[in-house]
Amino acid sequence: MTDAVTLATVDAWLRRFAAETAEQAAWLTELDSAIGDADHGTNLARGMAAVVEKLDAAPPADIPALLKAVGMTLISKVGGASGSLYGSFFLEAGKAAAGADDLDGRALEAALRAGVGSIVARGKAEPGDKTMLDALLPAVDALQAALTSGSALGDAVSAASDAAAAGRDATEPLVARKGRASYLGERSAGHLDPGAASSAILVKTLADTVTAA
Ligand code: ADP
Ligand code: MG
């Protein structure tokens, strides 16, 4: 286990996320078929496959460049709300990491918080609106709390992953107030939010990669 996130770790994280979204694409799309338009898994898996192709074709020289390449690729390859939201997450995370070589826990937290902040700015959702933010905001808060209490990086990202999973599960009873699912009103309750589900995968693959590094 390591106490800093390197370029190789970020590369491995996003490849792991690509593999996991491919594996879970049918489930994510099934979630989206209940309260959306049944494209979330296919959208994200297609976008992440394009990310892997891009990383193979032109390996970025540092973490900020890698995050920028991921963001640009998702924005151009993924239709739908989640493409521009995940795209801006990675673009802003990359900007926050500008000039950094490796990311220690605090720098990782700052990059993720900047990314999540851009999803808030762009999508104007609040906690409890039944969106990806219901997984991502608690994850970043848990990361911060764990680092503040002196946890090692691996333990802190694992705490973030647990918080994201809990946030995903907590979307089930909620009524959606943003995105396509909000068109269903009360009928959106009783289903997990697909974006919260994919965001929990994003944080889990980060934890799995950091703890394996
Ligand atoms: P679309 O809804 O355009 O088909 P996707 O199916 O790929 O896009 O993604 C849907 C997910 O996007 C939702 O489950 C939700 O988590 C997320 N989402 C939608 N609108 C917003 C928003 N305004 N803010 C944050 N997340 C959002
Ligand atoms: Mg959809």
Short mmCIF file of C-alpha atoms in Angstrom, two decimals, residues 4 11 24 165 175 204:
data_model
loop_
_atom_site.label_atom_id
_atom_site.label_comp_id
_atom_site.label_asym_id
_atom_site.label_seq_id
_atom_site.Cartn_x
_atom_site.Cartn_y
_atom_site.Cartn_z
CA ALA A 4 0.54 8.78 -2.63
CA ASP A 11 -4.03 5.12 -15.11
CA GLN A 24 -21.79 -3.77 -14.98
CA ALA A 165 -21.99 2.67 -1.55
CA VAL A 175 -37.95 10.99 -5.39
CA LYS A 204 -14.70 1.59 -5.35
#
